[in-house]
XYZ file of C-alpha atoms in Angstrom:
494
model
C 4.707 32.107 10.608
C 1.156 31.838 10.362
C -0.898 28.761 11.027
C -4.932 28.596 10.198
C -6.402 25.291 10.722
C -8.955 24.983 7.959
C -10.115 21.294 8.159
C -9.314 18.050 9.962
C -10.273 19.471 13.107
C -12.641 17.095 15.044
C -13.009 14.858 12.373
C -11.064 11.883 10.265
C -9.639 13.570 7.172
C -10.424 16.874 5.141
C -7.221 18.040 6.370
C -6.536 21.533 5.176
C -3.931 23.403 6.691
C -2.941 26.903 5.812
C 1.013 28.268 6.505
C 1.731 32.399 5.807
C 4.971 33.573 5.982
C 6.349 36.837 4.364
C 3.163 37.610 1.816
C 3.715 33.562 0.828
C 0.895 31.230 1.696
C 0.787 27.570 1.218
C -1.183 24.830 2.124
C -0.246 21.223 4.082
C -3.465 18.790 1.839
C -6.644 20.543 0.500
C -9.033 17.403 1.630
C -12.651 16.420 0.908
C -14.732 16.572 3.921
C -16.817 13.174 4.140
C -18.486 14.372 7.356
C -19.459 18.099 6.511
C -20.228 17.175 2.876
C -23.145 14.898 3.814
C -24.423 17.248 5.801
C -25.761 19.280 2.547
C -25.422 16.823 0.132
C -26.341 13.101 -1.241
C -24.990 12.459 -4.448
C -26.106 11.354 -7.164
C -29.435 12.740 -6.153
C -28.154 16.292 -4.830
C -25.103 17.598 -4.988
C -22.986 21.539 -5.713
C -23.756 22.473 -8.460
C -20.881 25.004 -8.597
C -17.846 26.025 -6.602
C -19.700 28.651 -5.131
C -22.110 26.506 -3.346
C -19.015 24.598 -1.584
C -17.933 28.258 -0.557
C -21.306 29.591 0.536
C -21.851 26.200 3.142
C -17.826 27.259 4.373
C -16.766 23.540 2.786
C -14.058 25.143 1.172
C -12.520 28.444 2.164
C -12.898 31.814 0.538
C -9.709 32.348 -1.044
C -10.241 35.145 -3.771
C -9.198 34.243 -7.356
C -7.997 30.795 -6.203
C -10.672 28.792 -7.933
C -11.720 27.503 -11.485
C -13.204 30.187 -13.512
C -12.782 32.813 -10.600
C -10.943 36.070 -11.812
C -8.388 37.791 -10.046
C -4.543 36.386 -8.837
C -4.482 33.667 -6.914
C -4.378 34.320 -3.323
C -2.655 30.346 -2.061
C 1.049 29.870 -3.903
C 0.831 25.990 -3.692
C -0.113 22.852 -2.379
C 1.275 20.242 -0.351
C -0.619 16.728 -0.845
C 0.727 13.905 1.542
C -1.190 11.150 -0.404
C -3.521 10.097 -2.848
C -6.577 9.524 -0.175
C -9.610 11.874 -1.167
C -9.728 13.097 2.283
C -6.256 15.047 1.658
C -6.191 16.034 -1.986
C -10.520 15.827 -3.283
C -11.036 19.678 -3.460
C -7.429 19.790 -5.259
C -9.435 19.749 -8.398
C -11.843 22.964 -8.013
C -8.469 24.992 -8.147
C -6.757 27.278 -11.108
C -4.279 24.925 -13.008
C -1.347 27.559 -12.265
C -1.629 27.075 -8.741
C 1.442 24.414 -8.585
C 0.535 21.001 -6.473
C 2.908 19.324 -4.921
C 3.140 15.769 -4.522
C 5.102 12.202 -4.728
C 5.493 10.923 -7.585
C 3.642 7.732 -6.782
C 0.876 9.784 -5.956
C 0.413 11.376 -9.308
C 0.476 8.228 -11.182
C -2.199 6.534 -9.178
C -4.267 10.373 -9.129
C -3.512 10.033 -13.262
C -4.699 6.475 -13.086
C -7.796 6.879 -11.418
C -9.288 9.794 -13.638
C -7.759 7.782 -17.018
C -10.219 5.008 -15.821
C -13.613 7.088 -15.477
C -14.711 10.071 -17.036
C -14.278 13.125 -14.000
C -16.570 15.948 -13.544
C -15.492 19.711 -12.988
C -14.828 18.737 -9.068
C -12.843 15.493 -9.866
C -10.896 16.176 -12.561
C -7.031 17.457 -11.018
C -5.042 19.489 -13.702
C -2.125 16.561 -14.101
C -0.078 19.822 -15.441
C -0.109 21.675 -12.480
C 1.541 18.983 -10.364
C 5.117 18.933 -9.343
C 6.685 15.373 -8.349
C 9.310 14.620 -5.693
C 11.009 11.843 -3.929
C 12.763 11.838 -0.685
C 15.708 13.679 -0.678
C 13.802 16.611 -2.562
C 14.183 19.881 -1.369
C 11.456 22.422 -2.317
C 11.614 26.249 -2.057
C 8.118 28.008 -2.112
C 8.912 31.888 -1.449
C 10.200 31.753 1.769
C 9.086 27.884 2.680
C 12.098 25.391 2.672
C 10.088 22.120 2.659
C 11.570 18.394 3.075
C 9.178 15.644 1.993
C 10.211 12.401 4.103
C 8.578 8.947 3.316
C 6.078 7.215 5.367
C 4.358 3.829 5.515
C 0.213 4.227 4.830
C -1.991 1.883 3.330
C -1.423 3.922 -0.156
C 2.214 3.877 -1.723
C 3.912 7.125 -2.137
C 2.777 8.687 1.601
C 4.550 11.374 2.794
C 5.702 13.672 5.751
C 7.110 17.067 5.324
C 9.525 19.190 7.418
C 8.859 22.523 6.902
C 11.106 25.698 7.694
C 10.813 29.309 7.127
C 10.749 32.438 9.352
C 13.285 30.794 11.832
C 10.435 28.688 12.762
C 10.081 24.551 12.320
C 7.123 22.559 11.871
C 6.229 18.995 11.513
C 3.148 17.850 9.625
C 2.839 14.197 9.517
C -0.105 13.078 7.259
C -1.298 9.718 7.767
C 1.689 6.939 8.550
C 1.995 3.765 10.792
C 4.767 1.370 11.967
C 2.932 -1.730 11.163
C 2.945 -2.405 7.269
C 4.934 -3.499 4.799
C 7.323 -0.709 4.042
C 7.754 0.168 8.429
C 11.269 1.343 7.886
C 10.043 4.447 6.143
C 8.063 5.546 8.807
C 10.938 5.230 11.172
C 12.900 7.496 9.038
C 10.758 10.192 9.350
C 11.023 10.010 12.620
C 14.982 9.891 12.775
C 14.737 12.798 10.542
C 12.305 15.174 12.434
C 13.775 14.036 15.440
C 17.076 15.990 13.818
C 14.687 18.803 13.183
C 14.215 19.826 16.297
C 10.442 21.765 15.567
C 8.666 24.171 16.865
C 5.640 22.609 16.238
C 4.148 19.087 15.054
C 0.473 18.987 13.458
C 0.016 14.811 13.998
C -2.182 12.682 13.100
C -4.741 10.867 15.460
C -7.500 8.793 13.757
C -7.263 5.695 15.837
C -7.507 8.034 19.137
C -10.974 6.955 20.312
C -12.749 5.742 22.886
C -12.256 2.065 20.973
C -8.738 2.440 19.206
C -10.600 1.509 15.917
C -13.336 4.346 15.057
C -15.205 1.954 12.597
C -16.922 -0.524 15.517
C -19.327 1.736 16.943
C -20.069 3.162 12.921
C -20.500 -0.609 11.774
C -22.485 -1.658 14.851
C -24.716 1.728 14.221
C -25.167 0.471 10.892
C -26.166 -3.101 11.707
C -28.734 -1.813 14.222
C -30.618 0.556 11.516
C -30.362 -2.768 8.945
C -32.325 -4.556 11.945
C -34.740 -1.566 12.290
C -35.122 -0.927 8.694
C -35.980 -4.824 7.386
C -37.156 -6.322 11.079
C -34.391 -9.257 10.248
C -31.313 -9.950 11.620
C -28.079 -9.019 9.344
C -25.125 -11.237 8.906
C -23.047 -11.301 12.032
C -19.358 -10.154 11.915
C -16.754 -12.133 13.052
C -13.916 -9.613 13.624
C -10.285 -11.357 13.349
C -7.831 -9.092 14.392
C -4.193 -8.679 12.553
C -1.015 -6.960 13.522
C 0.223 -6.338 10.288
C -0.324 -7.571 6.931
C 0.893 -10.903 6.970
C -1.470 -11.697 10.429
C -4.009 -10.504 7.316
C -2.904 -13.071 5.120
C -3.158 -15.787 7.931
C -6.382 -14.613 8.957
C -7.847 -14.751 5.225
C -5.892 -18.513 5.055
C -7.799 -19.137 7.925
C -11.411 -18.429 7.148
C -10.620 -19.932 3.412
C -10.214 -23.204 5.117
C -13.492 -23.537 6.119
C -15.218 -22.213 2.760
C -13.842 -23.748 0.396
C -16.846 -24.148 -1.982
C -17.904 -20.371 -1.942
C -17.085 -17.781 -3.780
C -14.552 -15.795 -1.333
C -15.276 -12.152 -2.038
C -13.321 -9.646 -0.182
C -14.040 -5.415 -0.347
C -11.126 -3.326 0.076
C -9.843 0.259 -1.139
C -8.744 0.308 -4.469
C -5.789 2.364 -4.090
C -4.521 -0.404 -1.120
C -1.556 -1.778 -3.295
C -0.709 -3.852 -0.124
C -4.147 -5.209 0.314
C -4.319 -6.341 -3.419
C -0.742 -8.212 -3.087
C -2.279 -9.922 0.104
C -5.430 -11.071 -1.801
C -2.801 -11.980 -4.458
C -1.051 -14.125 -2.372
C -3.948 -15.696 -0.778
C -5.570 -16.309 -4.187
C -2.398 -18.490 -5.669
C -2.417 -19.795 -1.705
C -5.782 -21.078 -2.945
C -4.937 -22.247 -6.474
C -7.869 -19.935 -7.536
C -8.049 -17.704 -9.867
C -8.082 -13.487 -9.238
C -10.748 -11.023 -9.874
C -10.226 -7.551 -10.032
C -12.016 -4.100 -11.413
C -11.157 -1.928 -14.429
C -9.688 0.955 -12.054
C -7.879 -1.102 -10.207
C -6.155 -2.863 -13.047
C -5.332 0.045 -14.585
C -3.169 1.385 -11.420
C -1.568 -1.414 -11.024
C -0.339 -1.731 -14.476
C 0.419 1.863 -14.259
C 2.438 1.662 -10.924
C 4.126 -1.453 -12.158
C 5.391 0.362 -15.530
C 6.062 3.883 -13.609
C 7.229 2.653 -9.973
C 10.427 0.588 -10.150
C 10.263 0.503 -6.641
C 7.008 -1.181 -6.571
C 7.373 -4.833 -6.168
C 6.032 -8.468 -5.801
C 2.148 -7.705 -8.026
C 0.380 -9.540 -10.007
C 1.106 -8.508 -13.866
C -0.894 -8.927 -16.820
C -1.986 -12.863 -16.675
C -2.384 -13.124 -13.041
C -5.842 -11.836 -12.699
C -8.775 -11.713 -14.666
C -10.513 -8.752 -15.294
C -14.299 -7.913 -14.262
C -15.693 -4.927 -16.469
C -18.331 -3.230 -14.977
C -21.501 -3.538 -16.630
C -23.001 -1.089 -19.325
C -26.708 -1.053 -20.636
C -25.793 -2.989 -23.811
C -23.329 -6.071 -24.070
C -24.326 -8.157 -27.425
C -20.790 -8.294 -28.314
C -17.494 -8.300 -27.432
C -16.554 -5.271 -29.592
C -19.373 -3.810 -28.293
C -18.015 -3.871 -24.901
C -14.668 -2.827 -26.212
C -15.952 0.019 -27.896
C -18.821 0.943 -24.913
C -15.625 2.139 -22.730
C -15.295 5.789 -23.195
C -12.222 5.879 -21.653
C -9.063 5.027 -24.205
C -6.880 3.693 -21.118
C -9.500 1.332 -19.752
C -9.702 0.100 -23.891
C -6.377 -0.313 -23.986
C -5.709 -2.468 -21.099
C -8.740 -4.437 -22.148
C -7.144 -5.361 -25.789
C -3.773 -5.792 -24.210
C -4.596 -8.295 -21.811
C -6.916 -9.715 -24.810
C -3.870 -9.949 -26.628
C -1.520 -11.453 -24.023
C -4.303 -13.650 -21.980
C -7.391 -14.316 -24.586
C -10.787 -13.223 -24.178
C -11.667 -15.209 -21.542
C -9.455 -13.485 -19.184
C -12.087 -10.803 -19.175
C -15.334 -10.948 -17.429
C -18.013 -9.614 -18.929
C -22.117 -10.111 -19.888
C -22.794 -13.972 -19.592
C -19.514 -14.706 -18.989
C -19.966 -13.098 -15.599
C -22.378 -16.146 -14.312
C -19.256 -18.469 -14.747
C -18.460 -17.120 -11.514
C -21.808 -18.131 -9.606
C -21.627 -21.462 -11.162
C -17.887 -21.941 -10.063
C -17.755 -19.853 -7.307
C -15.099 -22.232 -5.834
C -12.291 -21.585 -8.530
C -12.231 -17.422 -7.657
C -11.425 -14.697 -5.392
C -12.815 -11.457 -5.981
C -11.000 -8.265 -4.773
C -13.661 -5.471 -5.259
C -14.267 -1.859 -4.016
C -17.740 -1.841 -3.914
C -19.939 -5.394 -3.243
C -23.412 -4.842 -3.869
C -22.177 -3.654 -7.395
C -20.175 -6.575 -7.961
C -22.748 -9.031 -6.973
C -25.452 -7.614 -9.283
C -23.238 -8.113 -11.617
C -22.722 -11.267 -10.597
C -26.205 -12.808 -9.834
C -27.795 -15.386 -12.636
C -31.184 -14.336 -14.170
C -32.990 -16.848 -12.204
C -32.032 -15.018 -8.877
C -30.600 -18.598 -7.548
C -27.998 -18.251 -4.712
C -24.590 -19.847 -4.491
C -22.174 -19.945 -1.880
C -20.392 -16.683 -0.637
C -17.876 -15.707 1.909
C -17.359 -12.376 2.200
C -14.335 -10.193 3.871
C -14.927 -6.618 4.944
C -11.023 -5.830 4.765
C -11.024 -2.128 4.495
C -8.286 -0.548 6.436
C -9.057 3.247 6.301
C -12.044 4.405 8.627
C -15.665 4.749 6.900
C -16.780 7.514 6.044
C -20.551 8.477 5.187
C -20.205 7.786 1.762
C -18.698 4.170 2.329
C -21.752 3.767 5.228
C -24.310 4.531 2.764
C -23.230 1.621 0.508
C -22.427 -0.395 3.956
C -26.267 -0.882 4.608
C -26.781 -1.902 0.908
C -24.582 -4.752 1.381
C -26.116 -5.917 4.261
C -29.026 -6.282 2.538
C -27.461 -7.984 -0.169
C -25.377 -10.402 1.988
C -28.688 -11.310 3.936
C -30.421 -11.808 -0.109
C -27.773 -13.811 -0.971
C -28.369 -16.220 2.412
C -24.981 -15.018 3.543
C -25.171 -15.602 7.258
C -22.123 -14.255 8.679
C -19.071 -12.157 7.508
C -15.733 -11.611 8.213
C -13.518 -8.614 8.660
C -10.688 -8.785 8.497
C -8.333 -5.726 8.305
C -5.349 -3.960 10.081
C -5.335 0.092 9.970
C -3.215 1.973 7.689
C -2.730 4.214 11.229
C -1.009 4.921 13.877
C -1.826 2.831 17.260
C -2.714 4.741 19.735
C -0.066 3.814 22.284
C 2.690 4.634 19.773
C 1.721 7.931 20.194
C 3.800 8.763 22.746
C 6.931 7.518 21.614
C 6.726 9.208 18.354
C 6.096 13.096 20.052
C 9.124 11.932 22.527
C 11.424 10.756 20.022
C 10.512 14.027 17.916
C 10.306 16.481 21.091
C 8.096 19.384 19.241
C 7.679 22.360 21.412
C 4.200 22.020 20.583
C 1.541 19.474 19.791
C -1.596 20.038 17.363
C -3.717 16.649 16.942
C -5.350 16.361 13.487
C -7.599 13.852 11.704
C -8.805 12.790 14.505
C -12.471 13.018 16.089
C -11.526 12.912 19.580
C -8.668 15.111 20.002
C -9.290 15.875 24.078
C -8.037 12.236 24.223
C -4.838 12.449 22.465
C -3.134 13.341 25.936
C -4.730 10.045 27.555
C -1.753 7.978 25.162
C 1.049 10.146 26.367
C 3.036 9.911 29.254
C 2.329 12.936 31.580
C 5.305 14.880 31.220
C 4.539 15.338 27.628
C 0.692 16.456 27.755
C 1.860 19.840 28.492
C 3.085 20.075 24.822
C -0.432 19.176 23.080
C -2.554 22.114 22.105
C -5.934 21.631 20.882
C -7.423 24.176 18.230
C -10.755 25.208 16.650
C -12.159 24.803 13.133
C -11.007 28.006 11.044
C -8.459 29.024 14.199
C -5.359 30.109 13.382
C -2.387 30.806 15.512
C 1.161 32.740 15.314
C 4.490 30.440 15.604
């Protein structure tokens, strides 16, 4: 077997890994490079304007006839995705819609959900018909490839592991997984079952391998030194609160609501953290306030809830309201309605119309309710600045805000871009200090070792991680013989 390392390498996420066995080639994620991306590119203002241009700057790799609107066979015979995170599945998109993906089936409802909300360009949109759904306990044959998908906890439902076989030769890819959510147990069956695999080989995961075990302080404190540069005022200071687990979030979030409770508590996470929103859920009916959430959002939830039997304990239709983002012209309420191109996000609006009344959406004026009762919500939002634009009365007058950073995958440069926005908004706004509060959907560091000595691979490849030459310093020394470190586009023989 074949192994080219095409992405991950040195860096947190665009993992892309390639396996060869027999004339059969398959790939473990095809992930969007944050990092390498921004190096060429700031969107909206530049970006590729074709695939070609992601091939020419070696973003993607030269696979002949693999790509949209390329001719020829394809040269890759399918995909693995672990999860629905952009940095494992975004260049899944830019390929031919025979080319079968692979994925959970949680996955593809929240991929489905998220283009159903917003129109997609040609490198968003994923061909829903080339995906092919499993569970745990699936077995899938790809030419010679015998792969096992195996569950793991993340901070995005449906995450998965696989065991993969073929050639006489066993390897271990583990995406991105933790012990510390809600749903541990899953990640300890992995192990239990790769520990009966007995590899040759584990690629593993390493994000929170740093010289500070979370890779966002020295980014955030980068970030606040440039806002102090840029505007010659100090930003609002962040009072970190740390958190074990999710509950330890929920305390921490009681916590800092006790002391604010005549602001507006506004709190940014991902929108695809399912166990984020139930903690904000929680913490909202905690608060007897009412919940905010986005169009996107809403829609994957409903989704999930409808599609995901094992998805449990969410708000449902009448325990949030919904915030539409704005559009250019809101002089009516069918107006709105009608101004949503997408039929999905129409629907959900009319249904929870139906079901809740109008006034369980926010939208045009009825947006400044919230700044003149700020102390009756909590808004869960993906993106801040947005939100309070949208928020902001006419007369520019300022009302009471806490806000909670409570992202719990690593920034990227895209998220650090809208990062020094907010500052300036939170410092606008006469926000003084912040909170973040957060706890990683990774791996700690000092579990590390256990997991590779439960598992006992042969050999060790660190991915997703930008320090890998410190991935031995969390193992015990009889095991740093096993870890092998590898180069961008290197590719080895099992």
């Amino acid at each position: 077997m074949r192994i080219s390392f095409l992405g991950g390498i040195s860096e947190i996420g665009g993992n892309k890994v390639l396996l060869e066995h027999n004339g059969f080639r398959i790939l473990l994620d095809f992930g969007k490079s944050f990092k390498n991306e921004s190096k060429f590119f700031m969107r909206p203002y530049l970006a590729p304007f074709s695939i070609s241009d992601l091939i020419k700057l070696d973003l993607i790799p030269n696979f002949p006839g693999t790509y949209k609107w390329q001719e020829g066979e394809p040269s890759i015979d399918g995909v693995l995705v672990s999860h629905a995170h952009l940095d494992h599945y975004g260049y899944v998109p830019l390929l031919k819609p025979e080319i079968p993906i692979y994925m959970g089936e949680t996955s593809k409802i929240i991929i489905k959900a998220r283009q159903d909300a917003r129109t997609s360009s040609w490198e968003r949109k994923v061909h829903i018909e080339s995906i092919r759904t499993f569970r745990t306990g699936s077995r899938l044959e790809i030419g010679p490839f015998q792969v096992d998908p195996i569950h793991v906890d993340h901070s995005i439902p449906g995450s998965y592991a696989f065991l993969i076989e073929a050639g006489g030769k066993r390897v271990v890819y583990t995406g991105d997984f933790r012990f510390h959510g809600q749903i541990s147990q899953l990640s300890r069956d992995f192990v239990e079952k790769a520990q009966d695999f007995e590899p040759d080989l584990m690629i593993i995961e390493g994000t929170r391998v740093a010289p500070e075990s979370d890779p966002e302080e020295a980014m955030i404190r980068l970030l606040e030194q440039h806002n102090i540069y840029q505007s010659l005022t100090r930003p609002p200071l962040r009072v970190k609160k740390e958190a074990e687990n999710e509950e330890g979030v929920l305390d921490e979030m009681k916590a800092v609501a006790e002391i604010a409770e005549n602001s507006l508590i506004l709190i940014e996470a991902n929108t695809t953290d399912i166990d984020r929103l139930r903690t904000v859920w929680l913490l909202s009916k905690h608060l007897g306030r009412q919940l905010i959430i986005g169009e996107t959002q809403a829609l994957i939830l409903k989704r999930l809830l409808e599609e995901d039997p094992r998805i449990k304990n969410l708000p449902r239709i009448g325990d949030f309201l919904l915030y539409l983002s704005r559009r250019r012209r809101e002089d009516s309420w069918e107006e709105v309605k009608e101004g949503r191109r997408r039929p999905a996000i129409r629907d959900l609006i009319s249904m929870i119309e139906d079901q809740c009344g109008p006034e369980a959406v926010i939208w045009g004026e009825n947006r400044r309710r919230v700044a003149k009762e700020p102390s009756s919500f909590v808004i869960l939002t993906p993106n801040s600045p947005s939100t309070l634009m949208g928020i902001l009365p006419e007369s520019g007058e300022r009302f009471p805000i806490t806000f909670i950073l409570s992202r719990s995958e690593p920034f990227n440069e895209e998220l650090a871009m809208s990062f020094d926005r907010l500052l300036n908004w939170l410092a606008y706004l006469g926000v003084r200090k912040y909170y973040r509060i957060h706890v990683s959907g990774h791996v700690k560091p000092e579990e590390l070792g256990t997991v590779i000595s439960e598992i006992n691979p042969e050999k060790v490849i660190p991915i997703h991680t930008s320090y890998p030459e410190l991935f031995e310093e969390y193992l015990p020394p009889a095991l740093r013989k096993n870890i092998s470190l590898v180069s961008l586009n290197e590719t080895l023989e099992l």
